[in-house]
Protein backbone atom coordinates (compact mmCIF):
# COMPACT_ATOMS: atom_id res chain seq x y z
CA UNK A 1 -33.30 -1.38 41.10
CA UNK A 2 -35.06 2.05 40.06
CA UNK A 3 -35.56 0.69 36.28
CA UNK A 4 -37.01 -2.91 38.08
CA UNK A 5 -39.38 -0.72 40.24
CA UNK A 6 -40.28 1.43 37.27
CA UNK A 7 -41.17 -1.63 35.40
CA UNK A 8 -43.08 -3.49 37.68
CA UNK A 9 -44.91 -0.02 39.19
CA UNK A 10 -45.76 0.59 35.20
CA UNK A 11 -47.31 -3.01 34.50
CA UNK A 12 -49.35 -2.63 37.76
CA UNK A 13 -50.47 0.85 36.40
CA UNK A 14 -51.33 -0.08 33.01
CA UNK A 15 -53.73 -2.65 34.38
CA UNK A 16 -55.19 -0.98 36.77
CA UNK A 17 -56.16 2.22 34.75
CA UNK A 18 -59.28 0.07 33.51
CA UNK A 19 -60.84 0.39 36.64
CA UNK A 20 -61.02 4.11 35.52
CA UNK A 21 -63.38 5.76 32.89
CA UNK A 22 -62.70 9.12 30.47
CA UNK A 23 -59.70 11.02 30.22
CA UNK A 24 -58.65 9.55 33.84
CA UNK A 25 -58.30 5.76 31.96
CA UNK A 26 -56.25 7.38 28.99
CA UNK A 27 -53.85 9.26 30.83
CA UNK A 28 -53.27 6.27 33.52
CA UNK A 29 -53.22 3.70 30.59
CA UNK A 30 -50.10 5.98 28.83
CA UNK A 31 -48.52 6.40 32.46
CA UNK A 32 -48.32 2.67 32.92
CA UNK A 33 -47.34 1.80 29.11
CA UNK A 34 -44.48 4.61 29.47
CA UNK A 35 -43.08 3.03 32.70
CA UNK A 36 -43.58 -0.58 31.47
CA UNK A 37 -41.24 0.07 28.62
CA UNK A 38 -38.87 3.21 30.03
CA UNK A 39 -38.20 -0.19 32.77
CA UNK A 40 -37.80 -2.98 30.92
CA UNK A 41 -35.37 -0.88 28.19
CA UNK A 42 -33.18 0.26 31.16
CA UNK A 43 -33.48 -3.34 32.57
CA UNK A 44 -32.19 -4.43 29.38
CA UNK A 45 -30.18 -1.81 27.39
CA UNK A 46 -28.62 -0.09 30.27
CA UNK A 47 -28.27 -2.67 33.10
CA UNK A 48 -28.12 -6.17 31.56
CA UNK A 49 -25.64 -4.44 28.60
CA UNK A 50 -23.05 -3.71 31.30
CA UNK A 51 -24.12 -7.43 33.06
CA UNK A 52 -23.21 -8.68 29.25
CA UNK A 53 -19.46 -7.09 29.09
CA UNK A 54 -18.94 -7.99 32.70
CA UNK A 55 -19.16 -4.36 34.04
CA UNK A 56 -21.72 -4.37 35.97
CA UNK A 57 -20.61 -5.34 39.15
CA UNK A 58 -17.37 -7.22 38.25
CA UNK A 59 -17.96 -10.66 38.74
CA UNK A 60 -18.64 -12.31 35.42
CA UNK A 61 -20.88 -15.56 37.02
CA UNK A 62 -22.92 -12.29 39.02
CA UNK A 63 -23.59 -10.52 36.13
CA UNK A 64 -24.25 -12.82 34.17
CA UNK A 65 -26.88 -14.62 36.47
CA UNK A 66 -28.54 -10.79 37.44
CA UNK A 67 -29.02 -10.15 33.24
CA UNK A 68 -30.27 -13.48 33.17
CA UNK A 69 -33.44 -12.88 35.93
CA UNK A 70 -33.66 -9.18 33.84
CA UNK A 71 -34.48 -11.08 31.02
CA UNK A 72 -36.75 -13.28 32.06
CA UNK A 73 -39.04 -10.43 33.95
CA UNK A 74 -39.00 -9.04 30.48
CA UNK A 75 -39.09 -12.26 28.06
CA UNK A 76 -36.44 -10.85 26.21
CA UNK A 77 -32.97 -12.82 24.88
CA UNK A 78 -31.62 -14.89 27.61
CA UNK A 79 -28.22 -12.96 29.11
CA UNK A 80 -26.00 -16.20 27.17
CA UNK A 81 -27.71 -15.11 24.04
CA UNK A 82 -26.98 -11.29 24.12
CA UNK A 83 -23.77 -12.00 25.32
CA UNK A 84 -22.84 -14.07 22.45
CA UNK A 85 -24.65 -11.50 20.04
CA UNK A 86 -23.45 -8.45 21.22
CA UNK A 87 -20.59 -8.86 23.13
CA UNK A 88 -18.67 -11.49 20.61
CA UNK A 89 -20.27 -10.30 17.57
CA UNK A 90 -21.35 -6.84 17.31
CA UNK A 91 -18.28 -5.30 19.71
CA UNK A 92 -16.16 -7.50 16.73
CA UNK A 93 -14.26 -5.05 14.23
CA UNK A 94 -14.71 -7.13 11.24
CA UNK A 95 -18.87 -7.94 11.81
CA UNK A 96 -20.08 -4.39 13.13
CA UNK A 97 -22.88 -2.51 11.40
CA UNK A 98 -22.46 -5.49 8.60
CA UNK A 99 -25.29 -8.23 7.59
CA UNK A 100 -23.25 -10.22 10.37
CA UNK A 101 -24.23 -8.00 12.74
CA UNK A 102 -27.20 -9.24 14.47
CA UNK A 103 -28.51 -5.92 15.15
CA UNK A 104 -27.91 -5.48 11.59
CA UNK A 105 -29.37 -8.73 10.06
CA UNK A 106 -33.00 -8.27 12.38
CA UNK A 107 -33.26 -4.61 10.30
CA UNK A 108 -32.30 -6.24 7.31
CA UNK A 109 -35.33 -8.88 7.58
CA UNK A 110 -37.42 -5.88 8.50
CA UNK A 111 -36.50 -4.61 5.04
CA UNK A 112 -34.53 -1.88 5.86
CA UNK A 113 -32.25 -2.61 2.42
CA UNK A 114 -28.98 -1.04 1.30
CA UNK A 115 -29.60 0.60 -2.14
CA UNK A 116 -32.72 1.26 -1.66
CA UNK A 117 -34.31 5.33 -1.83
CA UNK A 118 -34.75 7.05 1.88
CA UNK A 119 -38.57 7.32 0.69
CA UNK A 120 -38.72 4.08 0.71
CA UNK A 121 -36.97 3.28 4.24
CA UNK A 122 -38.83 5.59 5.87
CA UNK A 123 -42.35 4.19 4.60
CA UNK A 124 -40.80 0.77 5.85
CA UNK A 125 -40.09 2.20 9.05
CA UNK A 126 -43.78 3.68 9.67
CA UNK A 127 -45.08 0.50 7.81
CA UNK A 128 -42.50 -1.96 9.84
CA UNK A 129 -43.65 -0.33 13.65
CA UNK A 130 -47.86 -1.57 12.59
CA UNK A 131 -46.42 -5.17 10.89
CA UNK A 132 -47.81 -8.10 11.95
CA UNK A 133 -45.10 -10.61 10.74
CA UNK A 134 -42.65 -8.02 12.15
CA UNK A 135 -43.87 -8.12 15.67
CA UNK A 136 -44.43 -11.87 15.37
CA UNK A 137 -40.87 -12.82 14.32
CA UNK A 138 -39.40 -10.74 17.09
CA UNK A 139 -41.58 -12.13 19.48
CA UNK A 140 -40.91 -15.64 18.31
CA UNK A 141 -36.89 -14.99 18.76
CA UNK A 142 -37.53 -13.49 22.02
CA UNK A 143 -39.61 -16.59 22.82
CA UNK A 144 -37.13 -19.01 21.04
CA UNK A 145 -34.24 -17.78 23.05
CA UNK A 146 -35.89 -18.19 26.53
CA UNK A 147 -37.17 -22.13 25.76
CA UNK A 148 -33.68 -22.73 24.74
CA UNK A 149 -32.09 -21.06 27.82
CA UNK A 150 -30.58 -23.28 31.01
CA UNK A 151 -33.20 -24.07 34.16
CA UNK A 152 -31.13 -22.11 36.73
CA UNK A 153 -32.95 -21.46 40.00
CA UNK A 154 -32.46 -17.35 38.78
CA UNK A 155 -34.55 -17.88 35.75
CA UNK A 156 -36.96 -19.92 37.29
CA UNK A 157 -37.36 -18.10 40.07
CA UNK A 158 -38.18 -14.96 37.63
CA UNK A 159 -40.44 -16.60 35.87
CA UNK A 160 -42.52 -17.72 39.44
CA UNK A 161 -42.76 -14.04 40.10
CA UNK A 162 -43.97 -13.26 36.64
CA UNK A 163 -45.85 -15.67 36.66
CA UNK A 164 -47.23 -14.96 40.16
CA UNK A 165 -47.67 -10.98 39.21
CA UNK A 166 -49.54 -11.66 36.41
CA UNK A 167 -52.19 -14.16 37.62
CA UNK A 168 -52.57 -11.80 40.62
CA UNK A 169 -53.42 -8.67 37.65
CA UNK A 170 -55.47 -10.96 36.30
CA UNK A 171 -57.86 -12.35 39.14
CA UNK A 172 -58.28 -8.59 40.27
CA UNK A 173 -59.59 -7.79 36.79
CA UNK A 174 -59.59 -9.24 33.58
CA UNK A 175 -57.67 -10.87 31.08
CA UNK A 176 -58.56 -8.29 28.73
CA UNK A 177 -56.97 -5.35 31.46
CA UNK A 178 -53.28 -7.46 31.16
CA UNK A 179 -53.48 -7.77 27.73
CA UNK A 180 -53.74 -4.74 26.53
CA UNK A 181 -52.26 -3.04 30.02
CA UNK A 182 -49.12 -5.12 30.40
CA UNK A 183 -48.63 -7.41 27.64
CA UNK A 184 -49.03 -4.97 24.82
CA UNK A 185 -46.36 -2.75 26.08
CA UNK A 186 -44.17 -5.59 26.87
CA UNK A 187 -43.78 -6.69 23.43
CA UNK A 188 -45.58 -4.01 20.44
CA UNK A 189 -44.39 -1.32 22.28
CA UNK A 190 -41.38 -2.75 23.17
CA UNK A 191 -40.26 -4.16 20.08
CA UNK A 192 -40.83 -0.92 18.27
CA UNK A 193 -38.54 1.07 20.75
CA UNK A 194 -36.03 -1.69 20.17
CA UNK A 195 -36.93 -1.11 16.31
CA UNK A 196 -36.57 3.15 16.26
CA UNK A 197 -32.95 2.93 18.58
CA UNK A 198 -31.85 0.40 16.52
CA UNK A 199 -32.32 2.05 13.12
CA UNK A 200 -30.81 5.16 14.50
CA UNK A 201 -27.94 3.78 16.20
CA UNK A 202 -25.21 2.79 13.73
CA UNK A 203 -24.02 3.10 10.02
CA UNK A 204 -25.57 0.26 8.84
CA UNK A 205 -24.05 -1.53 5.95
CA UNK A 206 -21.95 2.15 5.19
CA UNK A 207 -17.80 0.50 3.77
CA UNK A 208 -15.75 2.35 5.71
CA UNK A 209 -13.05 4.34 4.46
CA UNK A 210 -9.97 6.10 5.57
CA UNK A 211 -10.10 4.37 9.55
CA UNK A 212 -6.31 3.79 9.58
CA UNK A 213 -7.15 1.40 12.49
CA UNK A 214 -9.97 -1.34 12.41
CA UNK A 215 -11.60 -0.14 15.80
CA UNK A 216 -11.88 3.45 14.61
CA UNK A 217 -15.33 2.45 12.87
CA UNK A 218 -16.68 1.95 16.25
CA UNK A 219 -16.22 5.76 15.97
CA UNK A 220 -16.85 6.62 12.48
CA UNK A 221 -20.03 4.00 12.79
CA UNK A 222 -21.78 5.62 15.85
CA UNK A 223 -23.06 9.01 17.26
CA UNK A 224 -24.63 10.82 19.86
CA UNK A 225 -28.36 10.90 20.09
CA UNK A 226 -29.81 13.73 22.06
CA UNK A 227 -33.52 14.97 22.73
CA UNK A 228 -33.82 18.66 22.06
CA UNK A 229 -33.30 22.01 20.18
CA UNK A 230 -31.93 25.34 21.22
CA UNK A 231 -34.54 27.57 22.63
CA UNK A 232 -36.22 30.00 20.64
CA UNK A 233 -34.08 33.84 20.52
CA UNK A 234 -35.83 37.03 19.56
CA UNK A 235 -34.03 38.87 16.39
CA UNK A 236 -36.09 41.21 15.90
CA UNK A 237 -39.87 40.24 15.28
CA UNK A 238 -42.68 40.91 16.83
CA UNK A 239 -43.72 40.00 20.33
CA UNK A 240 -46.44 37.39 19.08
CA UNK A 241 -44.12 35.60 16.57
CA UNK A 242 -41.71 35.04 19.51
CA UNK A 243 -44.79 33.92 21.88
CA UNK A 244 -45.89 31.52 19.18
CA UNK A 245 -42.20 30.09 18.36
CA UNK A 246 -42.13 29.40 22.38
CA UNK A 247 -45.30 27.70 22.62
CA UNK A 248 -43.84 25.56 19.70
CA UNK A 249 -40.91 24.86 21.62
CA UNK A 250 -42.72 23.62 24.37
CA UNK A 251 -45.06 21.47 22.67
CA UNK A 252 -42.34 20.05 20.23
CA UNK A 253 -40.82 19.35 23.50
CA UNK A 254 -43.13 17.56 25.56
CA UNK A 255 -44.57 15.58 22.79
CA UNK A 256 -41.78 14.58 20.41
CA UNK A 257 -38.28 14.87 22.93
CA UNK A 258 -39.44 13.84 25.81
CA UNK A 259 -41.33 10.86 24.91
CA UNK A 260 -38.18 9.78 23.02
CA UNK A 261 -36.14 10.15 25.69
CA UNK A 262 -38.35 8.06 27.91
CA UNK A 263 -39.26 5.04 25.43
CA UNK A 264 -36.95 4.79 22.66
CA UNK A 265 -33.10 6.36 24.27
CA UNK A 266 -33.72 5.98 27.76
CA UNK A 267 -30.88 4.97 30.59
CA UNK A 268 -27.04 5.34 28.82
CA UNK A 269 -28.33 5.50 25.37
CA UNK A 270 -28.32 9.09 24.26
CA UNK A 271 -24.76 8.18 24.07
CA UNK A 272 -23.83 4.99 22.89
CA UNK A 273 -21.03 5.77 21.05
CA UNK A 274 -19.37 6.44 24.19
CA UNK A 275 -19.80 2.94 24.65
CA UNK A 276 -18.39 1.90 21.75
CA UNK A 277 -15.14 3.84 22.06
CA UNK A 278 -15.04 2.50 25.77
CA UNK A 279 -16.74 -0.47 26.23
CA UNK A 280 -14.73 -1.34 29.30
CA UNK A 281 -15.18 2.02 30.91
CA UNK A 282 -16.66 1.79 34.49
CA UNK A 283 -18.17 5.19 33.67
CA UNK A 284 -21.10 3.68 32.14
CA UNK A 285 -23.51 5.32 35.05
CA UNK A 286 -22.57 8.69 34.66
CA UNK A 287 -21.86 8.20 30.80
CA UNK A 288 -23.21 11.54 29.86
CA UNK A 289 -20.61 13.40 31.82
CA UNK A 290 -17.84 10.87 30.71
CA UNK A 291 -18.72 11.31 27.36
CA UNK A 292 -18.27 15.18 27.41
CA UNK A 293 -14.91 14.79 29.05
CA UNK A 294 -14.00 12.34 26.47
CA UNK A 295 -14.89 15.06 23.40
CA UNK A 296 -12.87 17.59 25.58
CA UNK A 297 -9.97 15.15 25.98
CA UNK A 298 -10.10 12.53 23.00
CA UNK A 299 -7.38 10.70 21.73
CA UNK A 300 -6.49 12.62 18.60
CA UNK A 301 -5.83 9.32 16.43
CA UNK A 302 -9.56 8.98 17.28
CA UNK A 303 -12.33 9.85 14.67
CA UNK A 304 -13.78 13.26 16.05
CA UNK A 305 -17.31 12.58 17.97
CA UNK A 306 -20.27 12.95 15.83
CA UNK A 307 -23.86 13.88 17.45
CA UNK A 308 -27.28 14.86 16.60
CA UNK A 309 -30.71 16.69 17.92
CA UNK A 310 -33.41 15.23 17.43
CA UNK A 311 -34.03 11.17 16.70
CA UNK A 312 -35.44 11.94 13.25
CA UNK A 313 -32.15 13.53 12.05
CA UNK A 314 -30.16 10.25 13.40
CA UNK A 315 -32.28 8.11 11.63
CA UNK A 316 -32.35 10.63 8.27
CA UNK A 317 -28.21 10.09 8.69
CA UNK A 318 -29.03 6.30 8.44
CA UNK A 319 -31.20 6.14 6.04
CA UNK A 320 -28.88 8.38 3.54
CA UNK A 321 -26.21 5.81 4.58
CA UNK A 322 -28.19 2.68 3.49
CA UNK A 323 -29.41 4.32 0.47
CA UNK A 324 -25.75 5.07 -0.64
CA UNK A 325 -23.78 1.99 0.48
CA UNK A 326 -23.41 -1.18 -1.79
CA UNK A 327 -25.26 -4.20 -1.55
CA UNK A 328 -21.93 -6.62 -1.69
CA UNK A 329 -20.84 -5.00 2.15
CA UNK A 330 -24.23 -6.32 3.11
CA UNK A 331 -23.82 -10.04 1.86
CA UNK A 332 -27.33 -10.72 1.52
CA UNK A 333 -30.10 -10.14 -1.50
């Protein structure tokens, strides 16, 4: 319920920060976007992933119906969708982190292609996060999926209170207030956290080598994502030098981690490959602390746990993957 409340307390905040004027609109305006999406992405990644694998509360039909009102607050895949996407398709041995992979084909359209130079992914990343016919064809599957999706009285209840929510935002202010306070985040801003934790997230295309068992690429595929660096230690310099390397610390902190953690790995995501070696686990709300027992206690058939500091050096570790790996493992041209 917290990542519900933070959603719908962030939409109500984005719009309403045009009442204000100066710095006070900026700062409310970035509140309310940062909310909007930190919500919807736990609604989503965090609480309607479990409500997909049927570990959420239990009860398969419950689950599945409580994903399905998530995703209609957020106009995102219906829960029957995701389910069949990631739960019978990505989870499968022989289709992750291939073209099959769904997660795998929407980079691939993005142009995010195996072979090609890291100079060139990353100027399709920055390029990709600004595209038009990016934004649009996520937005039309997102779209696509809901039209197609059953009348139950959960989604159509949803949508009422959408629905409801939004011509209240409206008739208080403007169209031009939701627009850019509400609908913007839900979908650019949205779709380009989607975009950054999904090109971080998994070997993509990468033949894998030496597993001895199938599943072990769920290991060798995935790795911990964590915000952060170690502090700054004095060895030796001068006073200022360490002053200055804190003050860098600090800012690098609040303006590059933090923000990541919030918008791009917020909820369970930091470590995913947890996930991925247990996807049953009914750990999943304290999966930080079950993933540190598990790299204390791992099964030693298992592939050793992989992590990294710092999105930028997750993504750098994809990007060298895709730039190595051969186009026939990716089945497409």
């Amino acid at each position: 319920m917290l990542a519900l409340g933070t959603y719908f307390v962030g939409l109500c905040i984005g719009v309403a920060s045009f009442k204000l004027d100066g710095v006070a609109f900026g700062l409310t305006l970035l509140t309310g976007w940062v909310m909007t999406v930190n919500g919807a992405r736990r609604m989503i990644s965090t609480v309607a992933h479990q409500c997909v694998h049927a570990a959420f509360s239990g009860d398969k039909r419950f689950d599945m119906a409580f994903a399905e009102v998530f995703a209609v607050l957020t106009q995102t895949q219906t829960a029957a969708d995701y389910r069949r996407e990631h739960f019978e398709l990505h989870h499968r041995h022989d289709v992750f982190s291939t073209i099959d992979d769904p997660s795998a084909k929407l980079l691939w359209k993005a142009g995010f292609r195996a072979g090609a130079s890291t100079k060139r992914l990353w100027w399709n990343l920055l390029l990709t996060t600004v595209s038009v016919r990016f934004h649009g064809a996520f937005l039309r599957r997102r779209i696509t999926s809901q039209m197609r999706g059953a009348m139950t009285w959960q989604r159509v209840g949803a949508a009422l209170v959408m629905l409801m929510l939004l011509t209240g935002l409206v008739s208080q202010l403007s169209l031009h207030a939701v627009m850019l306070g509400a609908v913007f985040p839900v979908v650019v801003l949205y779709q380009n956290s989607v975009l950054l934790e999904f090109i971080s997230e998994h070997a993509w295309f990468v033949e894998p080598s030496g597993l001895g068992r199938k599943k072990y690429i769920h290991a060798t595929h995935s790795w911990g994502r964590f915000c952060g660096r170690s502090a700054p230690k004095r060895q030796g310099g001068s006073a200022v030098r360490y002053g200055l390397d804190w003050m860098r610390w600090v800012m690098e902190h609040l303006a590059y981690h933090l923000p990541v953690r919030l918008v791009i790995l917020p909820g369970d995501l930091s470590q995913h490959d947890f996930h991925h070696r247990r996807p049953a686990t009914p750990c999943w709300t304290t999966a930080a602390y079950a993933r540190e027992e598990d790299v204390r206690n791992c099964d030693e058939r298992w592939p050793s746990y992989t992590e990294f500091w710092g999105l930028h050096h997750a993504i750098s570790h994809v990007f060298d993957g895709i730039a190595s790996s051969k186009r026939e493992r990716s089945g497409m041209d």
